[in-house]
XYZ file of N, CA and C in Angstrom:
594
model
N 30.438 -17.167 4.997
C 30.389 -16.409 3.564
C 31.785 -16.399 3.084
N 32.034 -16.877 1.812
C 33.262 -16.832 1.101
C 33.938 -15.530 1.070
N 35.194 -15.472 0.783
C 35.966 -14.143 0.739
C 35.570 -13.512 -0.539
N 34.545 -12.508 -0.486
C 34.081 -11.926 -1.697
C 34.485 -10.514 -1.759
N 34.487 -9.869 -2.886
C 34.655 -8.530 -3.049
C 33.443 -7.847 -2.636
N 33.716 -6.491 -2.246
C 32.452 -5.661 -1.825
C 31.325 -5.709 -2.675
N 31.457 -5.501 -3.904
C 30.229 -5.473 -4.849
C 29.369 -6.742 -4.780
N 30.230 -7.858 -4.644
C 29.392 -9.062 -4.527
C 28.721 -9.168 -3.193
N 29.247 -8.896 -2.175
C 28.535 -8.749 -0.885
C 27.363 -7.964 -0.971
N 27.525 -6.694 -1.672
C 26.400 -5.870 -1.735
C 25.225 -6.677 -2.538
N 25.591 -7.318 -3.535
C 24.494 -7.955 -4.403
C 23.806 -9.099 -3.498
N 24.694 -9.871 -2.578
C 23.991 -10.748 -1.854
C 23.102 -10.072 -0.900
N 23.346 -9.041 -0.196
C 22.445 -8.092 0.586
C 21.253 -7.637 -0.155
N 21.513 -7.296 -1.288
C 20.465 -6.929 -2.198
C 19.284 -8.106 -2.386
N 19.892 -9.109 -2.573
C 19.066 -10.333 -2.870
C 18.397 -10.817 -1.665
N 19.022 -10.687 -0.688
C 18.431 -10.811 0.788
C 17.123 -10.124 0.862
N 17.421 -8.829 0.862
C 16.344 -7.797 0.999
C 15.171 -7.902 0.000
N 15.423 -8.336 -1.272
C 14.441 -8.368 -2.302
C 13.705 -9.580 -2.060
N 14.269 -10.804 -1.384
C 13.479 -12.065 -1.262
C 12.723 -11.813 0.043
N 13.037 -10.771 0.921
C 12.388 -10.670 2.291
C 12.768 -11.587 3.317
N 13.942 -12.300 3.053
C 14.327 -13.379 4.217
C 15.331 -12.556 4.956
N 15.389 -13.204 6.394
C 16.327 -12.740 7.233
C 17.777 -13.040 7.184
N 17.964 -14.192 6.287
C 19.373 -14.740 6.049
C 19.158 -15.551 4.883
N 20.236 -15.583 3.922
C 20.268 -16.413 2.777
C 20.823 -17.816 3.238
N 21.146 -17.936 4.570
C 21.514 -19.223 4.974
C 20.209 -20.028 5.493
N 19.224 -19.369 5.370
C 17.992 -20.199 5.844
C 17.455 -21.029 4.741
N 18.252 -22.136 4.439
C 17.722 -22.979 3.334
C 17.375 -24.271 4.001
N 16.982 -25.267 3.248
C 16.370 -26.550 3.779
C 17.535 -27.195 4.285
N 18.701 -27.179 3.607
C 19.911 -27.961 4.089
C 20.411 -27.451 5.438
N 20.049 -26.151 5.727
C 20.607 -25.616 6.925
C 19.573 -25.665 8.119
N 18.500 -26.348 7.963
C 17.286 -26.512 8.900
C 17.774 -27.402 9.831
N 17.549 -27.153 11.138
C 17.900 -28.197 12.111
C 16.638 -28.966 12.485
N 16.557 -30.168 11.938
C 15.447 -31.110 11.958
C 15.447 -31.752 13.306
N 14.882 -30.859 14.335
C 14.876 -31.557 15.745
C 13.382 -32.043 15.889
N 13.256 -32.760 17.052
C 12.031 -33.457 17.291
C 10.794 -32.516 17.119
N 9.784 -33.178 16.415
C 8.570 -32.521 16.075
C 8.565 -31.716 14.887
N 9.695 -31.589 14.102
C 9.682 -30.659 13.006
C 9.602 -31.304 11.522
N 9.698 -32.568 11.672
C 9.852 -33.445 10.363
C 8.720 -33.125 9.418
N 7.547 -33.257 9.783
C 6.275 -33.182 9.118
C 6.117 -31.809 8.493
N 6.645 -30.757 9.247
C 6.543 -29.352 8.712
C 7.490 -29.171 7.676
N 8.784 -29.595 7.762
C 9.956 -29.634 7.043
C 9.382 -30.282 5.640
N 8.837 -31.449 5.730
C 8.433 -32.128 4.525
C 7.398 -31.556 3.734
N 6.457 -30.827 4.415
C 5.437 -30.166 3.776
C 5.925 -28.718 2.920
N 6.803 -28.088 3.676
C 7.536 -26.984 3.109
C 8.425 -27.397 1.874
N 9.079 -28.437 2.088
C 10.186 -28.956 1.159
C 9.265 -29.461 -0.062
N 8.208 -30.113 0.073
C 7.342 -30.476 -1.210
C 6.822 -29.269 -1.915
N 6.289 -28.260 -1.113
C 5.841 -26.945 -1.699
C 6.822 -26.541 -2.713
N 8.062 -26.507 -2.259
C 9.074 -25.787 -3.002
C 9.616 -26.535 -4.198
N 9.610 -27.908 -4.129
C 10.336 -28.491 -5.026
C 9.576 -29.306 -6.005
N 8.385 -29.837 -5.587
C 7.577 -30.519 -6.440
C 6.904 -29.593 -7.706
N 6.832 -30.375 -8.677
C 6.575 -29.576 -9.956
C 4.967 -29.093 -9.948
N 4.046 -29.944 -9.367
C 2.733 -29.768 -9.021
C 2.368 -29.853 -7.566
N 2.841 -29.007 -6.754
C 2.487 -29.132 -5.331
C 0.985 -28.837 -5.118
N 0.446 -29.232 -3.953
C -0.966 -28.960 -3.557
C -0.727 -27.349 -3.411
N -1.718 -26.553 -3.893
C -1.487 -25.084 -3.899
C -1.427 -24.397 -2.562
N -2.070 -24.888 -1.586
C -2.308 -24.246 -0.271
C -1.509 -24.885 0.781
N -0.693 -24.237 1.590
C 0.015 -24.703 2.680
C -0.100 -23.689 3.979
N -0.617 -24.324 4.953
C -0.758 -23.523 6.239
C 0.032 -24.327 7.343
N 1.099 -23.546 7.854
C 1.800 -24.194 8.992
C 1.641 -23.359 10.374
N 1.189 -24.001 11.283
C 0.995 -23.546 12.621
C 1.759 -24.284 13.784
N 2.160 -23.298 14.675
C 2.979 -24.028 15.759
C 3.463 -22.868 16.746
N 4.195 -23.307 17.732
C 4.691 -22.403 18.769
C 5.763 -21.323 18.182
N 5.948 -20.349 18.888
C 7.119 -19.399 18.532
C 8.312 -20.181 18.514
N 9.164 -19.687 17.684
C 10.698 -20.015 17.482
C 10.835 -21.542 17.181
N 9.936 -22.021 16.417
C 9.972 -23.634 16.076
C 10.505 -23.688 14.607
N 10.800 -22.640 14.063
C 11.344 -22.694 12.700
C 10.520 -22.570 11.552
N 9.397 -22.039 11.692
C 8.208 -21.856 10.544
C 8.838 -20.838 9.607
N 9.249 -19.752 10.267
C 9.691 -18.696 9.372
C 11.024 -19.110 8.602
N 11.926 -19.850 9.225
C 13.130 -20.447 8.359
C 12.776 -21.339 7.189
N 11.745 -22.121 7.486
C 11.190 -22.888 6.615
C 10.470 -22.207 5.396
N 9.836 -21.081 5.726
C 9.168 -20.236 4.679
C 10.061 -19.581 3.842
N 11.304 -19.076 4.439
C 12.379 -18.328 3.905
C 13.049 -19.335 2.987
N 13.167 -20.604 3.333
C 13.745 -21.765 2.555
C 13.103 -21.990 1.161
N 11.771 -21.741 1.223
C 10.878 -21.887 0.170
C 11.278 -20.854 -0.985
N 11.233 -19.672 -0.292
C 11.680 -18.488 -1.243
C 12.916 -18.642 -1.939
N 13.983 -19.201 -1.039
C 15.415 -19.375 -1.530
C 15.380 -20.393 -2.606
N 14.809 -21.508 -2.448
C 14.723 -22.635 -3.280
C 14.088 -22.211 -4.613
N 12.827 -21.689 -4.580
C 12.206 -21.048 -5.662
C 13.190 -20.154 -6.539
N 13.867 -19.223 -5.831
C 14.752 -18.395 -6.554
C 15.904 -19.033 -7.231
N 16.362 -20.243 -6.649
C 17.275 -20.957 -7.449
C 16.806 -21.666 -8.775
N 15.388 -21.763 -8.663
C 14.621 -22.399 -9.672
C 14.271 -21.270 -10.780
N 14.760 -20.087 -10.671
C 14.214 -18.942 -11.400
C 12.788 -18.396 -11.259
N 12.297 -18.657 -9.980
C 10.970 -18.149 -9.701
C 11.247 -17.139 -8.511
N 10.645 -15.944 -8.828
C 10.766 -14.976 -7.578
C 9.584 -15.110 -6.761
N 9.780 -15.151 -5.459
C 8.627 -15.189 -4.543
C 9.198 -14.554 -3.245
N 8.698 -13.308 -2.834
C 9.220 -12.680 -1.656
C 8.532 -13.046 -0.393
N 8.998 -13.350 0.765
C 8.294 -13.449 2.043
C 7.800 -12.108 2.470
N 6.463 -12.208 2.824
C 5.927 -11.014 3.332
C 5.380 -11.319 4.812
N 5.765 -10.264 5.530
C 5.389 -10.376 6.975
C 3.938 -9.770 7.039
N 3.060 -10.487 7.588
C 1.548 -10.066 7.666
C 1.436 -8.792 8.331
N 2.014 -8.411 9.379
C 1.856 -7.244 10.077
C 2.388 -5.933 9.463
N 3.285 -6.199 8.554
C 3.789 -5.062 7.542
C 2.927 -4.850 6.434
N 2.236 -5.884 5.946
C 1.327 -5.717 5.017
C 0.141 -4.900 5.537
N -0.350 -5.183 6.816
C -1.406 -4.565 7.378
C -1.135 -3.063 7.474
N 0.196 -2.799 7.843
C 0.593 -1.300 7.990
C 0.414 -0.596 6.804
N 0.839 -1.213 5.626
C 0.646 -0.693 4.247
C -0.672 -0.484 3.854
N -1.440 -1.571 4.205
C -2.952 -1.369 3.871
C -3.572 -0.186 4.455
N -3.238 -0.037 5.977
C -3.853 1.088 6.601
C -3.336 2.368 6.059
N -2.083 2.628 5.588
C -1.575 3.728 5.015
C -2.236 3.982 3.567
N -2.657 2.866 3.007
C -3.182 3.001 1.562
C -4.806 3.399 1.716
N -5.265 3.527 2.975
C -6.563 3.990 2.912
C -6.680 5.493 2.864
N -5.535 6.339 3.158
C -5.481 7.632 2.984
C -5.464 8.183 1.577
N -6.051 9.351 1.407
C -6.109 9.820 -0.041
C -4.677 10.082 -0.516
N -4.598 9.978 -1.732
C -3.422 10.161 -2.504
C -2.179 9.442 -1.932
N -2.383 8.281 -1.384
C -1.283 7.325 -0.938
C -1.222 6.116 -2.072
N -0.185 5.798 -2.444
C 0.129 4.848 -3.322
C 1.069 3.633 -2.752
N 0.872 2.502 -2.830
C -0.338 1.897 -3.423
C -1.595 2.001 -2.581
N -2.665 2.012 -3.228
C -3.948 2.238 -2.472
C -4.241 0.758 -1.723
N -5.239 0.909 -0.904
C -5.648 -0.279 -0.117
C -6.143 -1.332 -0.920
N -6.881 -0.944 -2.016
C -7.530 -1.901 -3.126
C -6.516 -2.524 -4.053
N -5.482 -1.718 -4.264
C -4.235 -2.295 -5.203
C -3.539 -3.287 -4.210
N -3.078 -3.005 -3.092
C -2.508 -3.948 -2.251
C -3.339 -5.345 -2.130
N -4.580 -5.133 -1.799
C -5.344 -6.384 -1.584
C -5.547 -7.189 -2.844
N -5.725 -6.600 -4.074
C -5.804 -7.243 -5.335
C -4.449 -7.887 -5.599
N -3.321 -7.339 -5.282
C -1.916 -7.933 -5.557
C -1.805 -9.162 -4.579
N -2.308 -9.117 -3.353
C -2.265 -10.121 -2.499
C -3.045 -11.275 -3.006
N -4.196 -10.950 -3.487
C -5.101 -12.107 -3.909
C -4.754 -12.740 -5.223
N -4.043 -11.918 -6.082
C -3.796 -12.436 -7.463
C -2.288 -12.710 -7.689
N -1.443 -12.588 -6.763
C -0.048 -12.794 -7.051
C 0.209 -14.393 -7.360
N 0.944 -14.688 -8.316
C 0.909 -16.204 -8.613
C 1.511 -17.075 -7.279
N 2.382 -16.399 -6.659
C 2.960 -17.230 -5.371
C 2.839 -16.397 -4.281
N 2.304 -16.529 -3.086
C 2.194 -15.654 -2.051
C 2.925 -16.522 -0.700
N 3.829 -15.931 -0.223
C 4.560 -16.467 0.954
C 4.333 -15.622 2.143
N 3.460 -15.940 2.998
C 2.924 -14.875 4.202
C 3.335 -15.424 5.537
N 4.064 -14.778 6.089
C 4.687 -15.061 7.606
C 3.944 -14.523 8.716
N 3.653 -15.110 9.853
C 3.567 -14.654 11.117
C 1.986 -13.952 10.996
N 1.053 -14.660 10.370
C -0.296 -14.122 10.701
C -0.688 -14.319 12.105
N -1.343 -13.166 12.588
C -1.822 -13.354 14.021
C -0.809 -12.994 15.059
N 0.314 -12.421 14.632
C 1.208 -11.964 15.437
C 1.075 -10.493 15.730
N 1.247 -10.106 17.059
C 0.992 -8.711 17.504
C -0.183 -8.004 16.945
N -0.083 -6.826 16.272
C -1.116 -6.070 15.752
C -2.033 -6.762 14.716
N -1.715 -7.917 14.201
C -2.323 -8.568 13.065
C -3.309 -9.518 13.657
N -3.400 -9.508 15.192
C -4.483 -10.377 15.712
C -5.551 -9.541 16.120
N -6.421 -9.248 14.993
C -7.487 -8.453 15.068
C -8.674 -8.782 14.140
N -9.857 -8.455 14.408
C -11.094 -8.817 13.702
C -10.856 -8.246 12.300
N -10.280 -7.198 12.110
C -10.019 -6.437 10.764
C -8.816 -7.123 10.078
N -7.767 -7.497 10.785
C -6.677 -8.203 10.099
C -7.160 -9.495 9.597
N -8.098 -10.365 10.583
C -8.535 -11.710 10.037
C -9.402 -11.585 9.032
N -10.174 -10.427 8.859
C -11.105 -10.271 7.868
C -10.296 -10.216 6.277
N -9.201 -9.518 6.324
C -8.466 -9.342 5.258
C -7.692 -10.748 4.884
N -7.163 -11.255 5.909
C -6.614 -12.721 5.877
C -7.593 -13.753 5.161
N -8.825 -13.632 5.563
C -9.895 -14.536 4.998
C -9.957 -14.025 3.613
N -10.325 -12.824 3.164
C -10.528 -12.332 1.857
C -9.331 -12.870 1.051
N -8.095 -12.876 1.421
C -6.923 -13.280 0.655
C -7.054 -14.670 0.451
N -7.216 -15.546 1.359
C -7.142 -16.956 1.316
C -8.428 -17.559 0.580
N -9.648 -16.972 0.779
C -10.767 -17.300 -0.162
C -10.559 -17.046 -1.589
N -10.122 -15.930 -1.865
C -9.651 -15.609 -3.395
C -8.632 -16.428 -3.901
N -7.635 -16.667 -3.299
C -6.488 -17.619 -3.673
C -6.827 -18.971 -3.855
N -7.809 -19.479 -2.794
C -8.281 -20.893 -3.021
C -9.145 -21.129 -4.330
N -9.762 -20.052 -4.610
C -10.876 -20.081 -5.703
C -9.943 -20.357 -7.037
N -8.813 -19.668 -7.119
C -7.967 -19.646 -8.293
C -6.762 -20.719 -8.168
N -6.916 -21.473 -6.918
C -5.682 -22.450 -6.744
C -4.314 -21.783 -7.095
N -4.116 -20.644 -6.288
C -2.736 -19.958 -6.551
C -1.771 -20.497 -5.310
N -0.709 -20.729 -5.675
C 0.320 -21.229 -4.653
C 0.483 -20.039 -3.496
N 0.185 -20.720 -2.269
C 0.160 -20.006 -1.051
C 0.606 -20.604 -0.007
N 1.694 -20.230 0.877
C 2.226 -20.781 1.940
C 2.131 -19.757 3.164
N 1.617 -20.109 4.096
C 1.484 -19.276 5.333
C 1.875 -19.931 6.617
N 2.448 -18.955 7.581
C 2.862 -19.485 8.691
C 2.036 -18.566 9.796
N 1.790 -19.288 11.045
C 1.052 -18.488 12.084
C 1.552 -19.388 13.433
N 1.542 -18.517 14.493
C 1.800 -19.272 15.744
C 0.432 -19.222 16.531
N -0.761 -18.973 15.757
C -2.081 -19.144 16.459
C -2.619 -20.580 16.127
N -3.381 -21.062 17.148
C -4.024 -22.331 16.815
C -4.964 -22.371 15.776
N -5.436 -23.419 15.152
C -6.367 -23.239 14.255
C -7.646 -22.844 14.654
N -8.152 -23.137 15.833
C -9.388 -22.561 16.486
C -9.488 -21.231 16.577
N -8.209 -20.467 16.605
C -8.253 -19.049 16.728
C -8.409 -18.243 15.248
N -8.208 -19.161 14.155
C -8.218 -18.427 12.842
C -9.588 -18.588 12.250
N -10.018 -17.624 11.456
C -11.245 -17.724 10.653
C -11.596 -19.208 10.155
N -12.811 -19.573 10.560
C -13.379 -20.859 10.197
C -13.388 -21.144 8.730
N -13.597 -20.095 7.873
C -13.579 -20.328 6.420
C -12.128 -20.523 5.874
N -11.159 -19.981 6.604
C -9.825 -20.027 6.191
C -9.499 -21.673 6.640
N -9.616 -22.062 7.834
C -9.314 -23.462 8.294
C -9.984 -24.385 7.469
N -11.185 -24.170 6.994
C -12.022 -25.198 6.241
C -11.228 -25.473 4.842
N -10.735 -24.343 4.394
C -9.986 -24.536 2.988
C -8.790 -25.186 3.020
N -8.042 -25.023 4.233
C -6.688 -25.730 4.455
C -7.123 -27.250 4.760
N -8.195 -27.577 5.175
C -8.733 -28.950 5.527
C -9.030 -29.701 4.238
N -8.979 -29.102 3.111
C -9.287 -29.890 1.892
C -8.240 -30.552 1.315
N -7.865 -31.826 1.732
C -6.768 -32.555 1.448
C -6.446 -32.758 -0.041
N -7.395 -32.392 -0.979
C -7.329 -32.564 -2.370
C -6.522 -31.390 -2.970
N -6.336 -30.306 -2.240
C -5.554 -29.069 -2.733
C -4.823 -28.386 -1.711
N -4.948 -28.936 -0.350
C -4.135 -28.057 0.802
C -3.502 -29.079 1.643
N -2.459 -28.411 2.432
C -1.791 -29.007 3.455
C -2.111 -28.126 4.778
N -2.452 -28.739 5.646
C -2.424 -28.075 7.178
C -1.480 -28.958 7.969
N -0.490 -28.246 8.575
C 0.632 -28.812 9.222
C 0.868 -28.231 10.549
N 0.973 -29.049 11.686
C 1.469 -28.415 12.949
C 3.088 -28.738 12.926
N 3.783 -27.625 13.265
C 5.073 -27.788 13.663
C 5.310 -27.812 15.059
N 5.523 -29.047 15.630
C 5.694 -29.351 17.079
C 7.072 -29.059 17.609
N 8.029 -28.320 16.860
C 9.310 -28.247 17.318
C 9.346 -27.295 18.536
N 10.498 -27.471 19.304
C 10.579 -26.582 20.644
C 11.108 -25.082 19.991
N 11.114 -24.224 21.021
C 11.610 -22.926 20.679
C 12.963 -23.005 20.733
N 13.718 -22.700 19.292
C 14.856 -22.570 19.361
C 15.704 -21.439 19.903
N 14.870 -20.382 20.127
C 15.367 -19.155 20.657
C 15.600 -19.230 22.222
N 15.135 -20.080 22.976
C 15.320 -20.322 24.253
C 16.655 -21.044 24.637
N 17.366 -21.543 23.522
C 18.534 -22.093 23.851
C 18.661 -23.620 24.327
N 17.508 -24.188 24.318
C 17.188 -25.552 24.742
C 17.755 -26.453 23.553
N 17.652 -26.026 22.287
C 18.178 -26.637 21.104
C 19.036 -25.846 20.306
N 20.037 -26.439 19.638
C 20.678 -25.667 18.546
C 19.796 -24.774 17.656
N 20.141 -23.598 17.557
C 19.383 -22.690 16.556
C 19.313 -23.234 15.076
N 18.140 -23.300 14.383
C 18.134 -23.516 13.122
C 18.731 -22.603 12.196
């Protein structure tokens, strides 16, 4: 980080939080394109920079392989182009939706679901991680994808689950190559220290 005055640093942190990214350094330029990551990198890059990308992108692969970095790179790249798209962690969305089921809680469950289904761009990270790996969670996930597919809304999703573990109606939509990209990130786990961290 360059030598910035404190207010400027505060603005950078505010931007990081508003985009929902773990680091503003998680750009395409800073991604370590190790063995097995090229196809995933290209899919996310195309999604972010093409004027008319295929609206649906689902990237699956092992933990620590750089999927979140690439999703965050999409958010940062779009921001540079004047388009705001926040990265949402699926398990946090589920927690908000559970809270929204209670009386007098805002936003309500229905409001959250509608926002996820109708937002012009949705960047959804870590579907199937931890508590988001349940029948209820996958039902919500399926509802979101089916609605967004019907409206051809820009949607990029990451998961460490194999496609056989995801709802069949979801996977089917991402197999439609006329409007979707389904990509496996075969990169190794950067966190284990075998490779330089991306």
